[in-house]
Tab-separated table of C-alpha atoms in Angstrom:
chain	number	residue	atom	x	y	z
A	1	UNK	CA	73.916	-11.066	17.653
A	2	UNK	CA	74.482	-14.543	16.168
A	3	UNK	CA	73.841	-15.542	12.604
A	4	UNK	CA	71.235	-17.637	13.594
A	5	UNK	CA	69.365	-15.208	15.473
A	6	UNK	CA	70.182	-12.973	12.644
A	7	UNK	CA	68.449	-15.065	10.103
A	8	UNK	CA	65.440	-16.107	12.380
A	9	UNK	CA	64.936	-12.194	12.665
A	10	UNK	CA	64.975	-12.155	9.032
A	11	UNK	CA	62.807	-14.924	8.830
A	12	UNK	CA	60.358	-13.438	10.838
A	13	UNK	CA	59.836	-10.330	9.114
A	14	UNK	CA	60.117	-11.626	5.522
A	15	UNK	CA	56.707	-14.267	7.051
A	16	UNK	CA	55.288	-11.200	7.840
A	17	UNK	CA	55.337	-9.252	4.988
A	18	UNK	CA	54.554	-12.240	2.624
A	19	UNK	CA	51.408	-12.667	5.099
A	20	UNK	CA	49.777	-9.043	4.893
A	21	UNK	CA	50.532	-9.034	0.922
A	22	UNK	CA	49.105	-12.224	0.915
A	23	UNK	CA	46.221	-10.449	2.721
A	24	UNK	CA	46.247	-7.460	0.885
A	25	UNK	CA	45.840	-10.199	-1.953
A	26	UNK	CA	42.978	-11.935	-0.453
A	27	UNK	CA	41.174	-8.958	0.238
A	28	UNK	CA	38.094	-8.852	-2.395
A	29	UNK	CA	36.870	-6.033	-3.723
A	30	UNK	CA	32.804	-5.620	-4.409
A	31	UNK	CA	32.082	-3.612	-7.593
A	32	UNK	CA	28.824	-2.003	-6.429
A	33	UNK	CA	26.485	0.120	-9.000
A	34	UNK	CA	24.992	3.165	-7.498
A	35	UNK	CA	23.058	5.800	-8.406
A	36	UNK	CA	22.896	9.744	-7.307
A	37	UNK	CA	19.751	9.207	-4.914
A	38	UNK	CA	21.412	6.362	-3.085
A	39	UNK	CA	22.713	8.743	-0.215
A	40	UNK	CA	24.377	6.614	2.019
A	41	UNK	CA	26.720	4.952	-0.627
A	42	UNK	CA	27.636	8.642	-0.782
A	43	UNK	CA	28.406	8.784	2.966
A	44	UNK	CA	30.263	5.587	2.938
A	45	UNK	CA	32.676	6.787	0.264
A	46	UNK	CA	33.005	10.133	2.128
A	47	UNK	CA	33.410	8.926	5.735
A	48	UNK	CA	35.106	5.584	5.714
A	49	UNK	CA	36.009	6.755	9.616
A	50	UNK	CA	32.328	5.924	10.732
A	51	UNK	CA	32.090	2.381	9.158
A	52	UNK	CA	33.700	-0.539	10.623
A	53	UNK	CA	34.783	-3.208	7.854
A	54	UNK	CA	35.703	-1.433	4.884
A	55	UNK	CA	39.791	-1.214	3.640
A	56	UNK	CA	39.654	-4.353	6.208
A	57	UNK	CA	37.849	-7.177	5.287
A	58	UNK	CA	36.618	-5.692	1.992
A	59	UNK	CA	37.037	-2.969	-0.854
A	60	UNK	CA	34.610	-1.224	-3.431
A	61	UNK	CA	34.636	-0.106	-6.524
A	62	UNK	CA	31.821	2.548	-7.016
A	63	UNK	CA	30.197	2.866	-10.339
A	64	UNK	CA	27.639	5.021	-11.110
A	65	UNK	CA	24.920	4.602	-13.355
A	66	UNK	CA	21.458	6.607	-14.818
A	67	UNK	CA	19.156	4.112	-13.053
A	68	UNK	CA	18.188	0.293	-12.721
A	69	UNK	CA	17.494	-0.188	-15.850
A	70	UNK	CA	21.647	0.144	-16.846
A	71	UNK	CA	22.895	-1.648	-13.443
A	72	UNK	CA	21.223	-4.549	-13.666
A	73	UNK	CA	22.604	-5.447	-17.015
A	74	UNK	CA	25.516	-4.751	-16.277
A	75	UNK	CA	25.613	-7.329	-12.902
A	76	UNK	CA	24.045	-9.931	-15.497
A	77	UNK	CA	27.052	-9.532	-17.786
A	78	UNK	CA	29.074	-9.989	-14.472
A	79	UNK	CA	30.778	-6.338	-14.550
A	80	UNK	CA	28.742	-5.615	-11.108
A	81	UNK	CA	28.653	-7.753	-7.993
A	82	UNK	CA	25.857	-5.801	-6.813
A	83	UNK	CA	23.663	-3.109	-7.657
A	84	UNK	CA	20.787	-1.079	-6.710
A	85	UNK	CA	17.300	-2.889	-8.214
A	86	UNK	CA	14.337	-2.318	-9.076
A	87	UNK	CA	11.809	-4.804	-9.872
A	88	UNK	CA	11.644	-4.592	-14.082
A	89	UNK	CA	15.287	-4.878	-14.239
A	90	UNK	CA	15.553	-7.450	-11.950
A	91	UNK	CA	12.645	-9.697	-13.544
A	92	UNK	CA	14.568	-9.308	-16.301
A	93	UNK	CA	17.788	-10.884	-14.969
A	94	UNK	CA	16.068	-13.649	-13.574
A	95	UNK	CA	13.548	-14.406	-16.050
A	96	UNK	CA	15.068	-13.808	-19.418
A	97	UNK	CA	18.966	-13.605	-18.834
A	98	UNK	CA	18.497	-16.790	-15.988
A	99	UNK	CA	21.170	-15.020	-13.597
A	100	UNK	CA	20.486	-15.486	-10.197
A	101	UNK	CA	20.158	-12.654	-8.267
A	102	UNK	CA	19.271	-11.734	-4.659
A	103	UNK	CA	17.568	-8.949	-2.436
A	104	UNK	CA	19.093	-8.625	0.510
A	105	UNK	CA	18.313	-5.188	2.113
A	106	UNK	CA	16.690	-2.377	1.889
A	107	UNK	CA	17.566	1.220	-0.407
A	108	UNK	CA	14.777	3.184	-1.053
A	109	UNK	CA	11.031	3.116	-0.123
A	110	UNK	CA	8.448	5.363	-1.742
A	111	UNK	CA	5.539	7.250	0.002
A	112	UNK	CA	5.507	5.374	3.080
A	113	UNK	CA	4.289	7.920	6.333
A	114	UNK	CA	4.848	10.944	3.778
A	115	UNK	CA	7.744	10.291	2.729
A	116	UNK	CA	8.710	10.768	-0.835
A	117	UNK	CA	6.831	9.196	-3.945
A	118	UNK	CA	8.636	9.326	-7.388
A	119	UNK	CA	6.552	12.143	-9.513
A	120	UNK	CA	5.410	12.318	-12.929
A	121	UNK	CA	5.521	16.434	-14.185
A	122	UNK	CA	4.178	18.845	-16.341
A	123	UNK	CA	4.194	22.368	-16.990
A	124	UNK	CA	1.438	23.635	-14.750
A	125	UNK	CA	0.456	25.683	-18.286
A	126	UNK	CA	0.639	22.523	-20.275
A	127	UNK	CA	-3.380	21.603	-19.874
A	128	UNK	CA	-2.334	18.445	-19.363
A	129	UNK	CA	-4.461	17.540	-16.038
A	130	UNK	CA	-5.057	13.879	-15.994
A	131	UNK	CA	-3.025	10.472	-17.547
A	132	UNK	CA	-5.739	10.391	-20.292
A	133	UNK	CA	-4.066	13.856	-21.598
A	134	UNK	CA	-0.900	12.579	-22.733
A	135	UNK	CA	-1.967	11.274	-25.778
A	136	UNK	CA	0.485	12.322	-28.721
A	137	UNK	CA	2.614	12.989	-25.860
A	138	UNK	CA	6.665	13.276	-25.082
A	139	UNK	CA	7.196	11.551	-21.765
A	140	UNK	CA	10.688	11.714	-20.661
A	141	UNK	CA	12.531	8.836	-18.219
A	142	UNK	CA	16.007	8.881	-17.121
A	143	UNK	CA	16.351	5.478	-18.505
A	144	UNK	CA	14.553	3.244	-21.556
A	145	UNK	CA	13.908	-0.170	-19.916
A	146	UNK	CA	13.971	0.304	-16.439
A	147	UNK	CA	10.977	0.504	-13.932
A	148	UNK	CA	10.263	4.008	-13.981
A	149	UNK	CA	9.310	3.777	-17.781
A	150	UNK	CA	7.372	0.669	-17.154
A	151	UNK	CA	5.292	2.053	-14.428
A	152	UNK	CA	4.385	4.850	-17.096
A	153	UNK	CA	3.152	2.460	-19.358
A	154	UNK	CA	1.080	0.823	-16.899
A	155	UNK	CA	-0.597	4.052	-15.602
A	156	UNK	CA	-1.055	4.754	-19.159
A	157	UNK	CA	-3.040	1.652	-19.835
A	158	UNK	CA	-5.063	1.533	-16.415
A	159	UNK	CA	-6.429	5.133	-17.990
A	160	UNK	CA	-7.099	3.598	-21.385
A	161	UNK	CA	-4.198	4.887	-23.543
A	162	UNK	CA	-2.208	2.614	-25.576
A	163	UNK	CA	1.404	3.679	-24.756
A	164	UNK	CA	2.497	1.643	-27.883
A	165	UNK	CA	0.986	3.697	-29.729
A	166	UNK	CA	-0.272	6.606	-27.752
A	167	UNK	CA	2.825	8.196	-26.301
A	168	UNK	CA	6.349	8.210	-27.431
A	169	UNK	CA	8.856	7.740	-24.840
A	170	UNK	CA	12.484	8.804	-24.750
A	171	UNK	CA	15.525	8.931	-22.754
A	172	UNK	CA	16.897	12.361	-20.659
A	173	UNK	CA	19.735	12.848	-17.742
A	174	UNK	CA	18.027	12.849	-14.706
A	175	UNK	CA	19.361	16.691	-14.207
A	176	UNK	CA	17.266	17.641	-17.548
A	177	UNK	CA	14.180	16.026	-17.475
A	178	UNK	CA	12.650	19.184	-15.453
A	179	UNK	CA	13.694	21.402	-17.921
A	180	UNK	CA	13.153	19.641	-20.895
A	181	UNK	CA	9.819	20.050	-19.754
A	182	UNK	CA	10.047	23.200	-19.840
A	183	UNK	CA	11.095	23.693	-22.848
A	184	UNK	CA	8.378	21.683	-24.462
A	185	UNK	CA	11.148	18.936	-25.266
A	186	UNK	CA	9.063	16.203	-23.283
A	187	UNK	CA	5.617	17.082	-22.132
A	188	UNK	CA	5.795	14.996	-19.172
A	189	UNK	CA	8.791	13.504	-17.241
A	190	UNK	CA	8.947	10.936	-13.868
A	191	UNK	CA	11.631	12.567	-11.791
A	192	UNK	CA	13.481	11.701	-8.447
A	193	UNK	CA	15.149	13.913	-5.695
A	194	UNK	CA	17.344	15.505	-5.464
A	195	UNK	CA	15.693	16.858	-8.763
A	196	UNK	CA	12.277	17.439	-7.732
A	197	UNK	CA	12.707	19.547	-4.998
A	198	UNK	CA	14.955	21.783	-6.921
A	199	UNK	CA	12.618	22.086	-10.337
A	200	UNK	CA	9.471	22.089	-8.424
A	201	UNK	CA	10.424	25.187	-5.898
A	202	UNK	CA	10.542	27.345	-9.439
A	203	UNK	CA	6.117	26.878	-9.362
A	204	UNK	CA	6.319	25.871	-13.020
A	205	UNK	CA	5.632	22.595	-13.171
A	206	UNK	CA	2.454	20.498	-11.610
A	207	UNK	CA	2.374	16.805	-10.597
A	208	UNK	CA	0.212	14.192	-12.339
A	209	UNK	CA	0.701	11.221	-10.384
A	210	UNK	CA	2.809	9.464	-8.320
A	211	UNK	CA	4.511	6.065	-8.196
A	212	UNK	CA	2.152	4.811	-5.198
A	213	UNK	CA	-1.112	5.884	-7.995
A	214	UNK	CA	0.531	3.173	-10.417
A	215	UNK	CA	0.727	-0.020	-7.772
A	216	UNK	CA	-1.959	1.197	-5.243
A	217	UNK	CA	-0.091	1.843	-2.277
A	218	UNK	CA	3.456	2.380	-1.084
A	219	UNK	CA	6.527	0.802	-2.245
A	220	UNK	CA	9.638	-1.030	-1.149
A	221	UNK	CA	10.964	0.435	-4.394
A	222	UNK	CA	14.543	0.665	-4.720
A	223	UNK	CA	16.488	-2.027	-2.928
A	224	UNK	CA	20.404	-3.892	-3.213
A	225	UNK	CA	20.543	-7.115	-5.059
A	226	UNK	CA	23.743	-9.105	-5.381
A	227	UNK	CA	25.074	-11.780	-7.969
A	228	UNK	CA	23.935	-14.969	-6.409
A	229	UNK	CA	27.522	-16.470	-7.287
A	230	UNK	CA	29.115	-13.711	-5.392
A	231	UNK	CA	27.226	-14.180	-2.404
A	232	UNK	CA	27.814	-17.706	-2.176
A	233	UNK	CA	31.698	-17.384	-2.055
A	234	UNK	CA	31.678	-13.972	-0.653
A	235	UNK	CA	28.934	-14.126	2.353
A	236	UNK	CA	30.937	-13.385	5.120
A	237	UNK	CA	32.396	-9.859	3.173
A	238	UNK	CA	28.944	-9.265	2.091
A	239	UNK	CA	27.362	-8.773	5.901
A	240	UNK	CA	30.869	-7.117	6.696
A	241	UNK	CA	29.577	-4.903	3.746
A	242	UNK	CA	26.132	-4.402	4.654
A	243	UNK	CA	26.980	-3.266	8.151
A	244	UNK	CA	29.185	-0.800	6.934
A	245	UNK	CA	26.043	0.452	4.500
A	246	UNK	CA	23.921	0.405	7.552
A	247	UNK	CA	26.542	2.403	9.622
A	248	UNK	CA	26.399	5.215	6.729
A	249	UNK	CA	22.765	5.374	7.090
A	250	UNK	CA	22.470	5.631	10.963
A	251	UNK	CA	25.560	8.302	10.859
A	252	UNK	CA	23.268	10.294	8.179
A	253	UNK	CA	20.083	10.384	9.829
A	254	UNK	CA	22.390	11.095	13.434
A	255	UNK	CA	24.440	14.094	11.880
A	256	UNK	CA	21.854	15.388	9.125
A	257	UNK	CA	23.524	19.119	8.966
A	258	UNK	CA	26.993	17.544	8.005
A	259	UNK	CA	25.394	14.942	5.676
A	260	UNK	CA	23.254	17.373	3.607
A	261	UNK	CA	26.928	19.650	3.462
A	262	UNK	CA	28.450	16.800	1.975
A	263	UNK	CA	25.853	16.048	-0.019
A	264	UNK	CA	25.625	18.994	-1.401
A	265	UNK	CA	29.096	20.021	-2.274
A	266	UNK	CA	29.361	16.509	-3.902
A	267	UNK	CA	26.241	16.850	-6.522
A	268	UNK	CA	26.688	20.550	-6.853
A	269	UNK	CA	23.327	21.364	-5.281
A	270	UNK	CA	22.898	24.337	-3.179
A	271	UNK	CA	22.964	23.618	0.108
A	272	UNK	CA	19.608	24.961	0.854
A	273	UNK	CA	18.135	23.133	-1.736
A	274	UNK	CA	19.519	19.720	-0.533
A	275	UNK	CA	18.715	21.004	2.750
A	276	UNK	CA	15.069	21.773	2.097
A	277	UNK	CA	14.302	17.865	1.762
A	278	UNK	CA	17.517	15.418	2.296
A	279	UNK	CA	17.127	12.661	4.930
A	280	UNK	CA	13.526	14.461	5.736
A	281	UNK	CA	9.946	13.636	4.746
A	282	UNK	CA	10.516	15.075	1.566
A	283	UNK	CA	13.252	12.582	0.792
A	284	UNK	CA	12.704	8.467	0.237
A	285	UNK	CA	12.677	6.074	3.319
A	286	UNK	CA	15.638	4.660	4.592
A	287	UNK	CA	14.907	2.640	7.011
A	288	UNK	CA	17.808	2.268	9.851
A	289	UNK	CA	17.552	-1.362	9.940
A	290	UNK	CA	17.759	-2.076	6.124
A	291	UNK	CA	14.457	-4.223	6.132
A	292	UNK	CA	12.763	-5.167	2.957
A	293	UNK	CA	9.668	-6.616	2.502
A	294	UNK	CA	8.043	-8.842	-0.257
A	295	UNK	CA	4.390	-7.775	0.434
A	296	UNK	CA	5.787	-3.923	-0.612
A	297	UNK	CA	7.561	-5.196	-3.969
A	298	UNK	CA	4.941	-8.202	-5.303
A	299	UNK	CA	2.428	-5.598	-6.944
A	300	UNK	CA	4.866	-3.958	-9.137
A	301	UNK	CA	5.740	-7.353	-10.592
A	302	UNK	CA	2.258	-8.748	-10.288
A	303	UNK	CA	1.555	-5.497	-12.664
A	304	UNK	CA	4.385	-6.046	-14.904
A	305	UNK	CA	3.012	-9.647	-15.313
A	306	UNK	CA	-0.052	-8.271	-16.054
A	307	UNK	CA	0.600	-5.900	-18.432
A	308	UNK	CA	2.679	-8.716	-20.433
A	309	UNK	CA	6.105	-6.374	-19.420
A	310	UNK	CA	7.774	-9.578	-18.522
A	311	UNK	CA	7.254	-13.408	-19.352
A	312	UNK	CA	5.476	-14.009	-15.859
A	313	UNK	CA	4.593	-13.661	-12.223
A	314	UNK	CA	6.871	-14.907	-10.266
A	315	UNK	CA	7.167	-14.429	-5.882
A	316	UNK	CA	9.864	-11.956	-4.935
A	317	UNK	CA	10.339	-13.487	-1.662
A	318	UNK	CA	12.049	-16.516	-3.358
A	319	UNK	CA	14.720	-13.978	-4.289
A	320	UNK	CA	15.443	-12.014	-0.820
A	321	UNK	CA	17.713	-13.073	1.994
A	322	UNK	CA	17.989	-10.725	5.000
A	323	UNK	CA	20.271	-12.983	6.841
A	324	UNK	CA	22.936	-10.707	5.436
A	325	UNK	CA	21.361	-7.651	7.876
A	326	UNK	CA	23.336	-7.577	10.924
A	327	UNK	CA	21.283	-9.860	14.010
């Protein structure tokens, strides 16, 4: 071989490796806040093999949080580039912090066709058997701030309690809550799968009302907001993403027996628990398509408006762009 051809071969290569570091480089990486109820991030972590995009066009960082009410501050102070929402939290961001932020699918959807509503508990020995009875009351949330504690406040008020004054609110790990009810730590506590199913199967505890008692109806609850500055500079990753998220959910709802196994063995759950309610009726909606709508999320902030929670109404559907749902 000639020198030339020697050097061109070198050439070649050395353009080729500079190209996939350069790449590798380029490739962004989405810092997404999660939660343990958000199933199919799960799934995605656990079966990249089903998804299509991700270690391609696009990594994540997963960070977990206690609920909305952390993530969203945490996006604001630009440590997220996306996180599951909830309407307080996300008021909050674009009201009082003035971060953009955008919906633009789907996570969660409460009581919808039977599905799952979030549940407020008490010891079924408590005689605590309407909202009016928690006055001089513990009530226990898995986070100060966000939505969940809110929409205890309001139910409080629409029975005539002050919740100022007239209940005392505090903080608990989602695993606890049921049995710091129990143990007469908090007298009532809102609480999401998978630890409802698990504390309520015991026939110790009573429900007092649900989520869909607060706003009237059934809710678009839980749902995946991005930065606005991210999306801007980052669109074409962000439907690469979203497809990929979508992917996770159709595989789940397709292969339920391996997706409550993994499940499972993830959270530590047993597997008949998780299997007694994951990715059925007893579970939240999660909808195949990753649709949101603004009709199913304007009461809860026409209520926190209301009930002077945050500075103003304001119309959700100014804040939501499905375009990044696959056509």
């Amino acid at each position: 071989m000639k020198p030339t051809q020697v050097f061109a071969g070198v050439a070649v290569t050395l353009a080729a490796l500079f190209a996939a570091s350069a790449a590798a480089q380029d490739k962004p990486r989405i810092r997404i806040g999660t939660h343990i109820s958000i199933s199919a991030h799960l799934f995605m972590q656990k079966k990249p093999e089903v998804l299509k995009n991700i270690g391609k066009s696009y990594d994540v960082e997963w960070i977990r949080f206690a609920g909305s009410g952390d993530a969203m501050p945490a996006l604001v102070a630009g440590k997220l580039d996306g996180c599951l929402a909830t309407p307080f939290p996300m008021a909050n961001a674009i009201l009082q912090s003035r971060v953009p932020v955008t919906i633009v699918h789907q996570l969660l959807s409460f009581g919808f066709d039977g599905h799952y509503d979030d549940a407020t508990v008490v010891r079924a020995d408590s005689g605590i058997n309407k909202v009016a009875d928690l006055k001089g009351r513990i009530f226990g949330v898995n986070a100060i701030g966000g939505t969940l504690e809110q929409g205890a406040r309001i139910m409080a008020r629409k029975q005539g309690l002050d919740p100022d004054r007239d209940i005392t609110f505090v903080e608990g790990r989602p695993p606890f809550l049921p049995q710091m009810v129990r143990e007469n730590k908090v007298h009532a506590a809102t609480l999401f799968q998978p630890f409802y199913e698990q504390s309520m199967a015991k026939g110790d505890l009573k429900v007092l009302f649900t989520v869909s008692d607060i706003y009237g109806g059934p809710t678009d609850y839980v749902f995946m907001a991005f930065d606005d500055k991210f999306l801007k500079a980052n669109s074409r990753v962000v439907r690469d993403y979203v497809e990929d998220y979508l992917r996770a959910v159709n595989w789940s709802l397709d292969n339920r027996a391996e997706a409550v196994k993994i499940y499972a063995e993830q959270w530590k759950l047993p597997l008949e628990v998780a299997d007694s309610y994951l990715l059925t009726k007893k579970d939240y909606l999660v909808r195949r398509d990753g649709r949101v709508s603004a009709k199913n999320i304007q009461p809860i902030v026409d209520a926190l408006a209301e009930n002077k929670f945050i500075a103003q109404r304001f119309d959700i559907s100014q804040h939501m762009d499905l375009s990044y749902l696959p056509k």
